[in-house]
Amino acid sequence: QAMIPGMVDNLPARLEDDPDDLAGWRMLARSWEMLGNPGAAAQAYTRAIALEPDHAETLLRAAITSAESGDTVAARAHFVRLRELIPPEADAHRMVSEAIARLDADSGER
């Protein structure tokens, strides 16, 4: 188990050599999530979003990890983009809208 953080630490350097490795950025983000580092996970998800801006799951994970790391501005932006991709009649659209409303309420915006 002690080897896992070391392996994760090496992945960003590999990704800098191959910055278009979408699967690699997602893997790094999931790894940082599992290691309890939502800030690093959010950064890796943001890199993945730059490569595939309309991937719903990546947007959702980026929003959640951004919120967990205290970056509510980024979290809101990811949730807003995600909501644009979801049909308005879908339950997921309502849930994402509620998450945005909670972020707004927590930050004093309305």
Short mmCIF file of C-alpha atoms in Angstrom, two decimals:
data_model
loop_
_atom_site.label_atom_id
_atom_site.label_comp_id
_atom_site.label_asym_id
_atom_site.label_seq_id
_atom_site.Cartn_x
_atom_site.Cartn_y
_atom_site.Cartn_z
CA GLN A 1 0.00 0.00 0.00
CA ALA A 2 2.88 2.38 0.68
CA MET A 3 3.98 1.98 -2.95
CA ILE A 4 0.72 3.40 -4.34
CA PRO A 5 1.45 7.08 -3.60
CA GLY A 6 4.87 6.69 -5.21
CA MET A 7 3.35 5.26 -8.37
CA VAL A 8 0.78 8.06 -8.45
CA ASP A 9 3.53 10.64 -7.95
CA ASN A 10 5.27 9.37 -11.11
CA LEU A 11 2.18 9.60 -13.31
CA PRO A 12 2.09 13.43 -13.66
CA ALA A 13 5.62 13.46 -15.10
CA ARG A 14 4.61 10.83 -17.64
CA LEU A 15 1.51 12.84 -18.52
CA GLU A 16 3.57 15.99 -19.02
CA ASP A 17 5.45 14.04 -21.69
CA ASP A 18 2.13 12.91 -23.21
CA PRO A 19 -0.35 15.69 -22.28
CA ASP A 20 -3.03 14.35 -24.65
CA ASP A 21 -3.40 11.08 -22.74
CA LEU A 22 -7.04 11.44 -21.75
CA ALA A 23 -7.21 8.04 -20.05
CA GLY A 24 -4.05 8.86 -18.12
CA TRP A 25 -5.47 12.13 -16.75
CA ARG A 26 -8.66 10.34 -15.69
CA MET A 27 -6.65 7.57 -14.04
CA LEU A 28 -4.53 10.12 -12.19
CA ALA A 29 -7.65 11.96 -11.03
CA ARG A 30 -9.29 8.76 -9.75
CA SER A 31 -6.04 7.81 -8.01
CA TRP A 32 -5.84 11.17 -6.24
CA GLU A 33 -9.48 10.77 -5.20
CA MET A 34 -8.75 7.37 -3.71
CA LEU A 35 -5.74 8.78 -1.86
CA GLY A 36 -7.90 11.54 -0.36
CA ASN A 37 -6.48 14.49 -2.29
CA PRO A 38 -9.50 16.17 -3.94
CA GLY A 39 -7.52 19.25 -4.97
CA ALA A 40 -5.06 17.24 -7.03
CA ALA A 41 -7.92 15.13 -8.39
CA ALA A 42 -9.79 18.26 -9.48
CA GLN A 43 -6.71 19.53 -11.31
CA ALA A 44 -6.30 16.24 -13.16
CA TYR A 45 -10.00 16.17 -14.06
CA THR A 46 -9.66 19.72 -15.39
CA ARG A 47 -6.87 18.53 -17.69
CA ALA A 48 -9.12 15.68 -18.88
CA ILE A 49 -11.97 18.14 -19.51
CA ALA A 50 -9.66 20.23 -21.68
CA LEU A 51 -9.22 17.16 -23.88
CA GLU A 52 -12.89 16.09 -23.86
CA PRO A 53 -15.06 19.03 -22.70
CA ASP A 54 -18.44 17.29 -22.95
CA HIS A 55 -17.73 14.08 -21.02
CA ALA A 56 -20.48 14.04 -18.40
CA GLU A 57 -18.81 11.73 -15.88
CA THR A 58 -15.57 13.72 -15.95
CA LEU A 59 -17.48 16.98 -15.47
CA LEU A 60 -19.35 15.47 -12.53
CA ARG A 61 -16.17 14.16 -10.85
CA ALA A 62 -14.43 17.51 -11.49
CA ALA A 63 -17.34 19.37 -9.91
CA ILE A 64 -17.42 17.12 -6.86
CA THR A 65 -13.66 17.14 -6.25
CA SER A 66 -13.50 20.90 -6.80
CA ALA A 67 -16.22 21.40 -4.20
CA GLU A 68 -14.49 19.01 -1.78
CA SER A 69 -11.26 20.96 -2.14
CA GLY A 70 -13.04 24.27 -1.48
CA ASP A 71 -12.94 25.62 -5.04
CA THR A 72 -16.64 26.40 -5.32
CA VAL A 73 -16.14 28.63 -8.37
CA ALA A 74 -14.70 25.74 -10.39
CA ALA A 75 -17.27 23.33 -8.95
CA ARG A 76 -20.11 25.59 -10.02
CA ALA A 77 -18.65 26.03 -13.51
CA HIS A 78 -18.35 22.26 -13.98
CA PHE A 79 -21.89 21.68 -12.69
CA VAL A 80 -23.27 24.39 -15.00
CA ARG A 81 -21.56 22.84 -18.02
CA LEU A 82 -22.84 19.41 -17.00
CA ARG A 83 -26.38 20.72 -16.65
CA GLU A 84 -26.18 22.06 -20.22
CA LEU A 85 -25.54 18.52 -21.45
CA ILE A 86 -28.45 16.89 -19.61
CA PRO A 87 -32.00 16.98 -20.99
CA PRO A 88 -34.14 19.28 -18.80
CA GLU A 89 -36.70 16.55 -18.11
CA ALA A 90 -34.09 14.16 -16.68
CA ASP A 91 -33.79 13.61 -12.93
CA ALA A 92 -30.06 14.22 -13.26
CA HIS A 93 -30.78 17.75 -14.54
CA ARG A 94 -32.77 18.49 -11.39
CA MET A 95 -30.06 17.03 -9.14
CA VAL A 96 -27.31 19.07 -10.81
CA SER A 97 -29.47 22.20 -10.55
CA GLU A 98 -29.90 21.51 -6.83
CA ALA A 99 -26.13 21.13 -6.42
CA ILE A 100 -25.64 24.51 -8.11
CA ALA A 101 -28.27 26.07 -5.85
CA ARG A 102 -26.51 24.66 -2.76
CA LEU A 103 -23.18 26.06 -3.90
CA ASP A 104 -24.81 29.43 -4.53
CA ALA A 105 -26.49 29.40 -1.12
CA ASP A 106 -23.25 28.44 0.62
CA SER A 107 -21.37 31.26 -1.08
CA GLY A 108 -24.11 33.83 -0.48
CA GLU A 109 -25.00 34.15 -4.17
CA ARG A 110 -28.56 33.94 -5.36
#
